[in-house]
Amino acid sequence: MNDKIQKLNEILSKSKNTVFFGGAGVSTESGIPDFRSVDGLYNQKYKFPPETILSDDFFFSQTEEFYRFYRDKMLCLDAKPNTAHIKLAEMEQKGKLSAIITQNIDGLHQKAGSKAVYELHGSVHRNYCRKCGKLFDAEYMQKSEGVPHCQCGGLIKPDVVLYGEQLDNDVVNGAVNAIANADTLIIGGTSLVVYPAAGLINYFRGNNLVIINMSPTNADSSADLLIESKIGEVFGQITI
């Protein structure tokens, strides 16, 4: 492990344009569960698996049940940035990281201080009225009851990409451009199974592909450096 950490530090010290692509594993160390996992608690508490609840069809057909899950499992507003979030923000401030591309919707990268963040799946911190467009923050949603409606009577919807919905074109284009221009791409905390987000790494044409994940990914065979460990533990040893 020490040799791999040393190699990672060497790669980062020489890199002119590093981009980070992260998934749920980045935030699990902050206490936010991977909502795609169907565990015993979900099975006991909900009639449907998370992927069914977090779909656009379910949102419109069983809105109250959607919001019961959303408030309970998605609004982890007490979560704090962990070592990985904080180190990535420091790297950006030092000019060693040009962008973060995340599949997470918790806003912890921004909370840690990162500015150039492409949120592929949106954010729980943005919620909008489908009728008039008024915005509502996550705290408002957490305190609301039942199905939240705007003062105009419109239904409020989280600005998150549900299963069955398209990714935002501007966000995707920004992420693709960042990856295509990077000479080092670090993939962390994701098994690269959620598409189309995972497919964006195919635009990488740089020199160093680094993968940090506890379990195997679809890109392991292409990695120049593969570290099977918790991402927070690895980033805690980055020295740049």
XYZ file of N, CA and C in Angstrom:
720
model
N 0.824 -1.212 0.000
C 0.000 0.000 0.000
C 0.860 1.264 0.000
N 1.934 1.262 0.780
C 2.808 2.441 0.837
C 3.391 2.771 -0.533
N 3.736 1.727 -1.305
C 4.279 1.948 -2.646
C 3.236 2.600 -3.547
N 1.983 2.178 -3.401
C 0.916 2.735 -4.233
C 0.629 4.191 -3.858
N 0.675 4.490 -2.577
C 0.467 5.871 -2.135
C 1.595 6.760 -2.641
N 2.813 6.239 -2.594
C 3.963 6.989 -3.098
C 3.810 7.259 -4.596
N 3.369 6.246 -5.342
C 3.175 6.425 -6.777
C 2.074 7.449 -7.053
N 1.001 7.413 -6.261
C -0.086 8.383 -6.420
C 0.428 9.798 -6.202
N 1.204 9.997 -5.179
C 1.765 11.319 -4.906
C 2.691 11.784 -6.030
N 3.445 10.847 -6.601
C 4.329 11.191 -7.716
C 3.515 11.610 -8.940
N 2.448 10.874 -9.209
C 1.581 11.203 -10.350
C 0.977 12.593 -10.178
N 0.469 12.863 -8.988
C -0.197 14.138 -8.741
C 0.783 15.310 -8.767
N 1.998 15.086 -8.310
C 2.985 16.168 -8.298
C 3.391 16.581 -9.714
N 3.346 15.636 -10.651
C 3.742 15.911 -12.032
C 2.561 16.317 -12.921
N 1.351 16.025 -12.466
C 0.174 16.272 -13.289
C -0.109 17.769 -13.445
N -0.464 18.164 -14.649
C -0.802 19.559 -14.942
C -2.306 19.804 -14.895
N -3.083 18.729 -15.051
C -4.531 18.880 -15.099
C -5.176 17.606 -14.557
N -5.505 17.626 -13.270
C -6.105 16.465 -12.616
C -7.606 16.683 -12.435
N -8.381 15.651 -12.735
C -9.833 15.681 -12.560
C -10.222 14.494 -11.691
N -11.213 14.702 -10.835
C -11.698 13.640 -9.955
C -13.126 13.267 -10.341
N -13.370 11.956 -10.482
C -14.710 11.441 -10.774
C -15.116 10.543 -9.617
N -16.163 10.914 -8.888
C -16.510 10.166 -7.686
C -17.949 9.705 -7.610
N -18.164 8.697 -6.754
C -19.492 8.147 -6.547
C -19.840 8.025 -5.080
N -20.777 7.155 -4.784
C -21.342 7.047 -3.442
C -20.305 6.747 -2.368
N -19.243 6.006 -2.748
C -18.215 5.655 -1.772
C -17.485 6.845 -1.188
N -17.547 7.980 -1.864
C -16.912 9.187 -1.331
C -17.676 9.692 -0.118
N -18.988 9.507 -0.115
C -19.815 10.055 0.961
C -20.193 9.050 2.043
N -19.980 7.769 1.793
C -20.331 6.789 2.822
C -19.501 7.006 4.087
N -18.289 7.518 3.926
C -17.448 7.782 5.095
C -17.928 9.008 5.877
N -18.904 9.724 5.305
C -19.546 10.825 6.028
C -20.864 10.373 6.638
N -21.142 9.075 6.524
C -22.350 8.522 7.113
C -23.558 8.513 6.201
N -23.351 8.810 4.912
C -24.458 8.799 3.962
C -24.492 7.439 3.280
N -25.589 6.699 3.406
C -25.650 5.352 2.825
C -25.770 5.387 1.319
N -25.338 4.313 0.688
C -25.532 4.136 -0.743
C -26.976 3.695 -0.922
N -27.838 4.601 -1.392
C -29.265 4.309 -1.424
C -29.639 3.220 -2.423
N -28.717 2.842 -3.302
C -29.032 1.778 -4.253
C -28.955 0.398 -3.600
N -28.303 0.322 -2.455
C -28.193 -0.966 -1.783
C -29.509 -1.305 -1.081
N -30.012 -2.483 -1.351
C -31.254 -2.901 -0.702
C -30.878 -3.704 0.544
N -30.876 -3.030 1.691
C -30.473 -3.726 2.914
C -31.703 -4.093 3.743
N -31.448 -4.728 4.865
C -32.546 -5.176 5.710
C -33.442 -4.052 6.180
N -32.832 -2.904 6.533
C -33.605 -1.772 7.026
C -34.591 -1.293 5.978
N -34.120 -1.148 4.732
C -35.015 -0.697 3.663
C -36.154 -1.710 3.468
N -35.809 -2.993 3.488
C -36.822 -4.015 3.255
C -37.884 -4.017 4.342
N -37.469 -3.708 5.557
C -38.413 -3.692 6.666
C -39.300 -2.447 6.641
N -38.747 -1.361 6.147
C -39.419 -0.068 6.278
C -40.170 0.346 5.026
N -39.767 -0.156 3.872
C -40.370 0.279 2.615
C -40.860 -0.918 1.808
N -41.939 -0.695 1.082
C -42.537 -1.759 0.278
C -41.815 -1.951 -1.051
N -40.978 -0.949 -1.422
C -40.317 -0.978 -2.719
C -38.815 -0.757 -2.548
N -38.002 -1.294 -3.459
C -36.551 -1.038 -3.405
C -36.260 0.411 -3.757
N -35.119 0.936 -3.290
C -34.773 2.338 -3.527
C -34.811 2.747 -4.994
N -34.323 1.891 -5.898
C -34.293 2.258 -7.307
C -35.700 2.447 -7.875
N -36.675 1.744 -7.324
C -38.065 1.925 -7.767
C -38.623 3.236 -7.233
N -38.378 3.493 -5.953
C -38.880 4.726 -5.335
C -38.276 5.955 -6.007
N -36.993 5.876 -6.347
C -36.294 7.035 -6.911
C -36.370 7.056 -8.434
N -37.554 6.788 -8.961
C -37.788 6.846 -10.403
C -38.815 7.926 -10.695
N -38.782 8.437 -11.911
C -39.734 9.494 -12.246
C -41.167 8.976 -12.254
N -41.371 7.737 -12.670
C -42.722 7.168 -12.654
C -43.276 7.100 -11.237
N -42.436 6.657 -10.307
C -42.873 6.523 -8.917
C -43.140 7.898 -8.309
N -42.286 8.884 -8.644
C -42.467 10.230 -8.099
C -43.853 10.764 -8.415
N -44.313 10.566 -9.631
C -45.602 11.118 -10.030
C -46.780 10.226 -9.661
N -46.545 8.917 -9.528
C -47.660 8.013 -9.227
C -47.857 7.782 -7.730
N -46.766 7.847 -6.958
C -46.863 7.628 -5.507
C -45.999 8.680 -4.796
N -46.392 9.926 -4.993
C -45.577 11.059 -4.541
C -45.383 11.077 -3.029
N -46.413 10.749 -2.294
C -46.291 10.789 -0.831
C -45.301 9.752 -0.329
N -45.339 8.554 -0.904
C -44.384 7.511 -0.511
C -42.963 7.901 -0.929
N -42.842 8.541 -2.091
C -41.534 9.039 -2.536
C -40.968 9.988 -1.494
N -41.772 10.925 -1.031
C -41.261 11.924 -0.099
C -40.988 11.350 1.284
N -41.668 10.294 1.636
C -41.366 9.639 2.912
C -39.943 9.087 2.874
N -39.599 8.449 1.758
C -38.242 7.923 1.578
C -37.236 9.063 1.431
N -37.588 10.063 0.647
C -36.685 11.188 0.363
C -36.257 11.894 1.646
N -37.215 12.206 2.520
C -36.866 12.882 3.777
C -36.053 11.977 4.687
N -36.384 10.698 4.678
C -35.753 9.759 5.600
C -34.336 9.381 5.183
N -34.122 9.205 3.865
C -32.861 8.647 3.397
C -32.004 9.596 2.573
N -32.593 10.600 1.957
C -31.836 11.448 1.043
C -31.390 12.767 1.672
N -32.123 13.237 2.653
C -31.792 14.525 3.266
C -30.917 14.323 4.499
N -29.667 14.002 4.259
C -28.697 13.783 5.347
C -27.987 15.107 5.623
N -28.746 16.069 6.143
C -28.240 17.438 6.228
C -27.232 17.656 7.346
N -27.122 16.706 8.255
C -26.131 16.827 9.342
C -24.777 16.240 8.952
N -24.704 15.599 7.802
C -23.446 14.981 7.353
C -22.393 16.051 7.099
N -21.167 15.730 7.440
C -20.054 16.668 7.262
C -19.041 16.106 6.265
N -18.353 16.985 5.551
C -17.325 16.527 4.606
C -16.270 15.676 5.319
N -15.814 14.628 4.672
C -14.766 13.795 5.250
C -13.407 14.152 4.641
N -12.418 13.344 4.953
C -11.051 13.634 4.519
C -10.940 13.800 3.008
N -11.656 12.964 2.247
C -11.578 13.047 0.787
C -12.131 14.367 0.278
N -13.307 14.766 0.771
C -13.906 16.036 0.353
C -12.962 17.208 0.651
N -12.409 17.198 1.852
C -11.557 18.305 2.301
C -10.263 18.364 1.487
N -9.651 17.200 1.233
C -8.398 17.179 0.471
C -8.626 17.622 -0.963
N -9.736 17.212 -1.562
C -10.043 17.626 -2.930
C -10.213 19.141 -3.008
N -10.860 19.717 -2.006
C -11.022 21.177 -1.981
C -9.670 21.862 -1.850
N -8.784 21.309 -1.028
C -7.437 21.874 -0.864
C -6.658 21.784 -2.174
N -6.785 20.678 -2.876
C -6.082 20.502 -4.144
C -6.557 21.527 -5.171
N -7.849 21.784 -5.189
C -8.375 22.795 -6.113
C -7.817 24.172 -5.780
N -7.799 24.498 -4.498
C -7.294 25.809 -4.055
C -5.815 25.993 -4.395
N -5.075 24.885 -4.418
C -3.644 24.941 -4.746
C -3.385 24.856 -6.250
N -4.456 24.751 -7.029
C -4.293 24.645 -8.477
C -3.899 23.262 -8.953
N -4.074 22.243 -8.105
C -3.691 20.874 -8.468
C -4.877 20.031 -8.933
N -6.072 20.597 -8.905
C -7.273 19.880 -9.327
C -8.150 20.849 -10.094
N -8.543 20.478 -11.304
C -9.308 21.408 -12.132
C -10.811 21.215 -12.021
N -11.276 20.006 -11.669
C -12.718 19.784 -11.593
C -13.040 18.519 -10.813
N -14.227 18.516 -10.226
C -14.788 17.332 -9.588
C -16.072 16.989 -10.334
N -16.196 15.739 -10.715
C -17.417 15.246 -11.344
C -17.996 14.215 -10.388
N -19.196 14.465 -9.896
C -19.751 13.590 -8.871
C -21.118 13.042 -9.248
N -21.351 11.812 -8.839
C -22.664 11.191 -8.987
C -23.505 11.425 -7.737
N -22.912 12.020 -6.719
C -23.608 12.242 -5.459
C -24.460 13.507 -5.505
N -25.473 13.540 -4.651
C -26.414 14.663 -4.642
C -26.444 15.370 -3.294
N -25.428 15.116 -2.458
C -25.449 15.611 -1.083
C -24.818 16.982 -0.883
N -24.104 17.496 -1.879
C -23.503 18.826 -1.760
C -22.295 18.911 -0.853
N -21.722 17.777 -0.456
C -20.606 17.797 0.491
C -19.318 18.350 -0.121
N -19.154 18.208 -1.426
C -17.962 18.798 -2.050
C -17.986 20.318 -1.918
N -19.135 20.921 -2.179
C -19.251 22.377 -2.025
C -19.137 22.780 -0.565
N -19.667 21.968 0.320
C -19.590 22.254 1.750
C -18.134 22.265 2.223
N -17.303 21.446 1.563
C -15.881 21.387 1.906
C -15.106 22.547 1.303
N -15.717 23.240 0.330
C -15.059 24.397 -0.267
C -14.753 24.282 -1.743
N -15.079 23.155 -2.369
C -14.819 22.986 -3.806
C -15.749 23.881 -4.620
N -15.227 24.419 -5.711
C -15.994 25.331 -6.562
C -16.379 24.698 -7.899
N -15.426 24.056 -8.557
C -15.672 23.482 -9.883
C -16.217 22.064 -9.732
N -17.520 21.968 -9.484
C -18.165 20.678 -9.238
C -19.284 20.460 -10.244
N -19.205 19.363 -10.969
C -20.262 18.986 -11.904
C -21.108 17.891 -11.251
N -22.324 18.240 -10.884
C -23.215 17.300 -10.198
C -24.084 16.586 -11.241
N -23.656 15.415 -11.649
C -24.334 14.693 -12.721
C -25.777 14.353 -12.386
N -26.030 14.082 -11.126
C -27.375 13.656 -10.723
C -28.117 14.714 -9.919
N -27.637 15.962 -9.981
C -28.336 17.047 -9.309
C -27.969 17.185 -7.850
N -28.844 17.831 -7.077
C -28.548 18.100 -5.664
C -29.833 18.218 -4.846
N -29.802 17.655 -3.646
C -30.950 17.782 -2.744
C -31.103 19.215 -2.242
N -30.064 20.017 -2.435
C -30.111 21.399 -1.950
C -30.861 22.331 -2.896
N -31.287 21.808 -4.021
C -32.111 22.583 -4.956
C -33.426 21.842 -5.184
N -34.511 22.516 -4.918
C -35.841 21.955 -5.145
C -36.685 23.056 -5.767
N -37.534 22.714 -6.688
C -38.245 23.767 -7.423
C -39.723 23.430 -7.627
N -40.520 24.493 -7.742
C -41.938 24.348 -8.024
C -42.113 24.068 -9.513
N -42.815 23.012 -9.848
C -43.007 22.648 -11.246
C -43.949 23.608 -11.965
N -44.627 24.447 -11.210
C -45.582 25.377 -11.821
C -44.976 26.754 -12.059
N -44.357 27.324 -11.020
C -43.835 28.698 -11.150
C -42.318 28.779 -11.141
N -41.643 27.687 -10.778
C -40.187 27.666 -10.793
C -39.506 28.165 -9.533
N -40.269 28.535 -8.524
C -39.666 29.031 -7.276
C -38.785 27.952 -6.662
N -37.632 28.382 -6.112
C -36.682 27.440 -5.525
C -36.874 27.292 -4.022
N -36.613 26.101 -3.533
C -36.705 25.798 -2.105
C -35.457 25.032 -1.696
N -34.929 25.330 -0.493
C -33.708 24.652 -0.055
C -34.036 23.332 0.644
N -32.983 22.598 0.980
C -33.154 21.273 1.579
C -33.781 21.353 2.959
N -33.478 22.419 3.691
C -34.052 22.574 5.030
C -35.569 22.722 4.957
N -36.035 23.458 3.948
C -37.480 23.613 3.758
C -38.129 22.251 3.490
N -37.487 21.463 2.656
C -38.034 20.155 2.312
C -38.062 19.226 3.520
N -37.037 19.309 4.332
C -36.955 18.448 5.509
C -38.072 18.764 6.506
N -38.420 20.030 6.628
C -39.453 20.447 7.578
C -40.867 20.300 7.032
N -40.976 20.131 5.728
C -42.301 20.000 5.115
C -42.917 18.651 5.485
N -44.218 18.552 5.291
C -44.928 17.320 5.603
C -45.732 16.856 4.398
N -45.891 15.546 4.280
C -46.667 15.010 3.176
C -46.057 15.369 1.833
N -46.887 15.729 0.888
C -46.433 16.154 -0.430
C -46.282 17.667 -0.420
N -45.051 18.198 -0.561
C -44.840 19.649 -0.467
C -45.333 20.396 -1.702
N -46.044 21.485 -1.465
C -46.528 22.338 -2.545
C -46.081 23.774 -2.325
N -45.907 24.455 -3.419
C -45.550 25.878 -3.409
C -46.777 26.713 -3.032
N -46.532 27.992 -2.701
C -47.632 28.895 -2.384
C -48.581 29.054 -3.560
N -48.063 28.820 -4.781
C -48.912 28.947 -5.974
C -49.741 27.693 -6.205
N -49.488 26.650 -5.408
C -50.227 25.401 -5.558
C -49.494 24.335 -6.340
N -48.347 24.709 -6.936
C -47.583 23.753 -7.735
C -46.847 22.728 -6.892
N -46.616 21.575 -7.464
C -45.877 20.507 -6.792
C -44.386 20.829 -6.774
N -43.747 20.663 -5.620
C -42.307 20.890 -5.514
C -41.574 19.586 -5.814
N -40.561 19.677 -6.662
C -39.779 18.501 -7.045
C -38.298 18.743 -6.769
N -37.615 17.755 -6.207
C -36.164 17.897 -6.007
C -35.456 18.017 -7.349
N -34.405 18.824 -7.389
C -33.607 18.969 -8.609
C -32.565 17.859 -8.644
N -33.047 16.624 -8.616
C -32.185 15.447 -8.716
C -32.656 14.625 -9.909
N -31.717 13.945 -10.530
C -32.041 13.130 -11.698
C -32.556 11.774 -11.214
N -33.838 11.545 -11.407
C -34.439 10.280 -11.010
C -34.227 9.244 -12.109
N -34.348 7.969 -11.750
C -34.240 6.912 -12.748
C -35.332 7.116 -13.790
N -34.923 7.105 -15.053
C -35.858 7.347 -16.136
C -35.766 8.754 -16.688
N -35.016 9.640 -16.009
C -34.841 11.011 -16.475
C -33.478 11.179 -17.151
N -33.357 12.205 -17.962
C -32.117 12.504 -18.669
C -31.198 13.372 -17.809
N -29.895 13.195 -17.982
C -28.943 14.072 -17.322
C -29.005 15.458 -17.958
N -28.628 16.476 -17.201
C -28.610 17.843 -17.711
C -27.497 17.992 -18.753
N -27.851 18.486 -19.925
C -26.885 18.583 -21.023
C -25.702 19.481 -20.694
N -25.945 20.619 -20.053
C -24.858 21.541 -19.724
C -23.874 20.905 -18.744
N -24.405 20.186 -17.763
C -23.542 19.521 -16.786
C -22.726 18.426 -17.469
N -23.373 17.646 -18.310
C -22.683 16.568 -19.024
C -21.588 17.129 -19.919
N -21.900 18.179 -20.655
C -20.911 18.778 -21.550
C -19.716 19.326 -20.771
N -19.977 19.936 -19.634
C -18.887 20.441 -18.795
C -18.022 19.317 -18.266
N -18.663 18.227 -17.851
C -17.933 17.068 -17.330
C -17.099 16.409 -18.420
N -17.679 16.258 -19.600
C -16.958 15.651 -20.726
C -15.741 16.487 -21.084
N -15.916 17.785 -21.136
C -14.805 18.683 -21.470
C -13.686 18.579 -20.433
N -14.056 18.521 -19.158
C -13.062 18.412 -18.085
C -12.275 17.111 -18.197
N -12.989 16.011 -18.421
C -12.331 14.708 -18.535
C -11.447 14.634 -19.771
N -11.944 15.160 -20.884
C -11.206 15.087 -22.148
C -9.905 15.878 -22.107
N -9.845 16.909 -21.259
C -8.657 17.756 -21.187
C -7.722 17.400 -20.031
N -8.085 16.395 -19.250
C -7.267 16.006 -18.097
C -6.106 15.121 -18.514
N -4.973 15.290 -17.837
C -3.884 14.333 -18.050
C -3.876 13.268 -16.958
N -4.585 13.544 -15.846
C -4.759 12.555 -14.784
C -6.231 12.516 -14.386
N -6.807 11.324 -14.394
C -8.191 11.142 -13.956
C -8.199 10.190 -12.772
N -8.708 10.668 -11.648
C -8.850 9.817 -10.463
C -10.320 9.417 -10.351
N -10.569 8.130 -10.349
C -11.927 7.613 -10.150
C -11.981 7.046 -8.742
N -12.921 7.527 -7.937
C -12.958 7.091 -6.552
C -14.354 6.847 -6.020
N -14.511 5.768 -5.256
C -15.774 5.516 -4.574
C -16.923 5.165 -5.490
N -16.638 4.563 -6.623
C -17.700 4.147 -7.534
C -17.285 2.872 -8.250
N -18.242 1.976 -8.447
C -17.976 0.739 -9.174
C -18.267 0.895 -10.652
N -18.662 2.101 -11.059
C -18.910 2.427 -12.469
C -19.990 1.542 -13.078
N -21.093 1.388 -12.354
C -22.193 0.572 -12.869
C -23.413 1.409 -13.235
N -23.426 2.681 -12.853
C -24.576 3.539 -13.147
C -24.312 4.336 -14.421
N -25.090 4.042 -15.431
C -24.960 4.747 -16.715
C -26.147 5.692 -16.896
N -25.968 6.779 -17.656
C -24.834 7.073 -18.542
C -23.634 7.727 -17.854
N -23.751 8.048 -16.568
C -22.663 8.761 -15.888
C -21.335 8.030 -16.014
N -21.325 6.715 -15.765
C -20.083 5.954 -15.787
C -19.423 5.970 -17.161
N -20.207 6.139 -18.214
C -19.664 6.142 -19.556
C -18.843 7.367 -19.883
N -18.943 8.405 -19.066
C -18.213 9.645 -19.344
C -16.704 9.461 -19.266
N -16.243 8.470 -18.504
C -14.794 8.282 -18.360
C -14.164 7.816 -19.674
N -14.994 7.379 -20.618
C -14.463 6.948 -21.914
C -13.886 8.115 -22.710
N -14.169 9.339 -22.263
C -13.624 10.511 -22.951
C -12.208 10.845 -22.487
N -11.717 10.121 -21.491
C -10.376 10.390 -20.974
C -9.308 9.928 -21.953
N -8.391 10.823 -22.277
C -7.294 10.511 -23.205
C -5.934 10.847 -22.588
N -5.903 11.017 -21.286
C -4.680 11.434 -20.618
C -3.714 10.295 -20.341
N -2.744 10.574 -19.492
C -1.648 9.637 -19.230
C -1.877 8.731 -18.024
N -2.601 9.243 -17.029
C -2.693 8.511 -15.763
C -4.144 8.299 -15.343
N -4.583 7.044 -15.357
C -5.899 6.686 -14.852
C -5.708 6.006 -13.497
N -6.209 6.655 -12.458
C -6.079 6.149 -11.090
C -7.456 5.743 -10.587
N -7.581 4.514 -10.070
C -8.850 4.047 -9.525
C -8.670 3.701 -8.057
N -9.505 4.315 -7.215
C -9.485 4.055 -5.773
C -10.877 3.573 -5.388
N -11.006 2.302 -5.056
C -12.325 1.756 -4.725
C -12.159 0.467 -3.932
N -13.125 0.196 -3.076
C -13.052 -1.005 -2.247
C -13.345 -2.283 -3.039
N -14.166 -2.164 -4.081
C -14.545 -3.329 -4.873
C -14.111 -3.139 -6.323
N -14.083 -4.197 -7.118
C -13.662 -4.090 -8.520
C -14.567 -3.150 -9.321
N -14.013 -2.529 -10.357
C -14.778 -1.673 -11.258
C -14.597 -2.165 -12.690
N -15.422 -1.641 -13.574
C -15.357 -2.032 -14.977
C -14.118 -1.489 -15.688
N -13.412 -0.573 -15.018
C -12.256 0.056 -15.660
C -10.924 -0.401 -15.059
N -10.960 -1.365 -14.151
C -9.731 -1.791 -13.463
C -8.618 -2.189 -14.423
N -8.976 -2.864 -15.503
C -7.962 -3.357 -16.435
C -7.259 -2.224 -17.181
N -7.873 -1.039 -17.189
C -7.283 0.105 -17.888
C -6.493 1.016 -16.958
N -6.550 0.744 -15.662
C -5.938 1.641 -14.688
C -4.414 1.568 -14.701
N -3.796 2.740 -14.571
C -2.348 2.804 -14.406
C -1.975 2.600 -12.946
N -2.938 2.909 -12.070
C -2.733 2.699 -10.640
C -4.074 2.310 -10.030
N -4.126 1.160 -9.374
C -5.345 0.647 -8.759
C -5.119 0.491 -7.264
N -5.930 1.180 -6.483
C -5.810 1.119 -5.025
C -7.138 0.645 -4.451
N -7.132 -0.547 -3.871
C -8.356 -1.095 -3.278
C -8.380 -0.756 -1.790
N -8.945 0.406 -1.507
C -8.976 0.893 -0.131
C -10.045 1.964 -0.011
N -10.346 2.352 1.216
C -11.304 3.439 1.436
C -10.700 4.738 0.931
N -11.503 5.501 0.247
C -10.973 6.696 -0.406
C -10.500 7.742 0.598
N -11.172 7.847 1.733
C -10.748 8.806 2.747
C -9.369 8.487 3.300
N -9.109 7.189 3.480
C -7.810 6.760 4.006
C -6.703 7.081 3.015
N -6.999 6.915 1.726
C -5.999 7.205 0.692
C -5.728 8.704 0.604
N -6.796 9.492 0.546
C -6.631 10.941 0.404
C -5.993 11.562 1.637
N -6.098 10.900 2.760
C -5.446 11.385 3.965
C -3.934 11.292 3.884
N -3.434 10.529 2.893
C -1.985 10.343 2.722
C -1.434 11.074 1.506
N -2.288 11.858 0.848
C -1.807 12.675 -0.267
C -1.085 13.888 0.300
N 0.091 14.152 -0.214
C 0.947 15.173 0.408
C 1.012 16.477 -0.365
N 0.432 16.547 -1.564
C 0.547 17.791 -2.326
C -0.424 18.842 -1.769
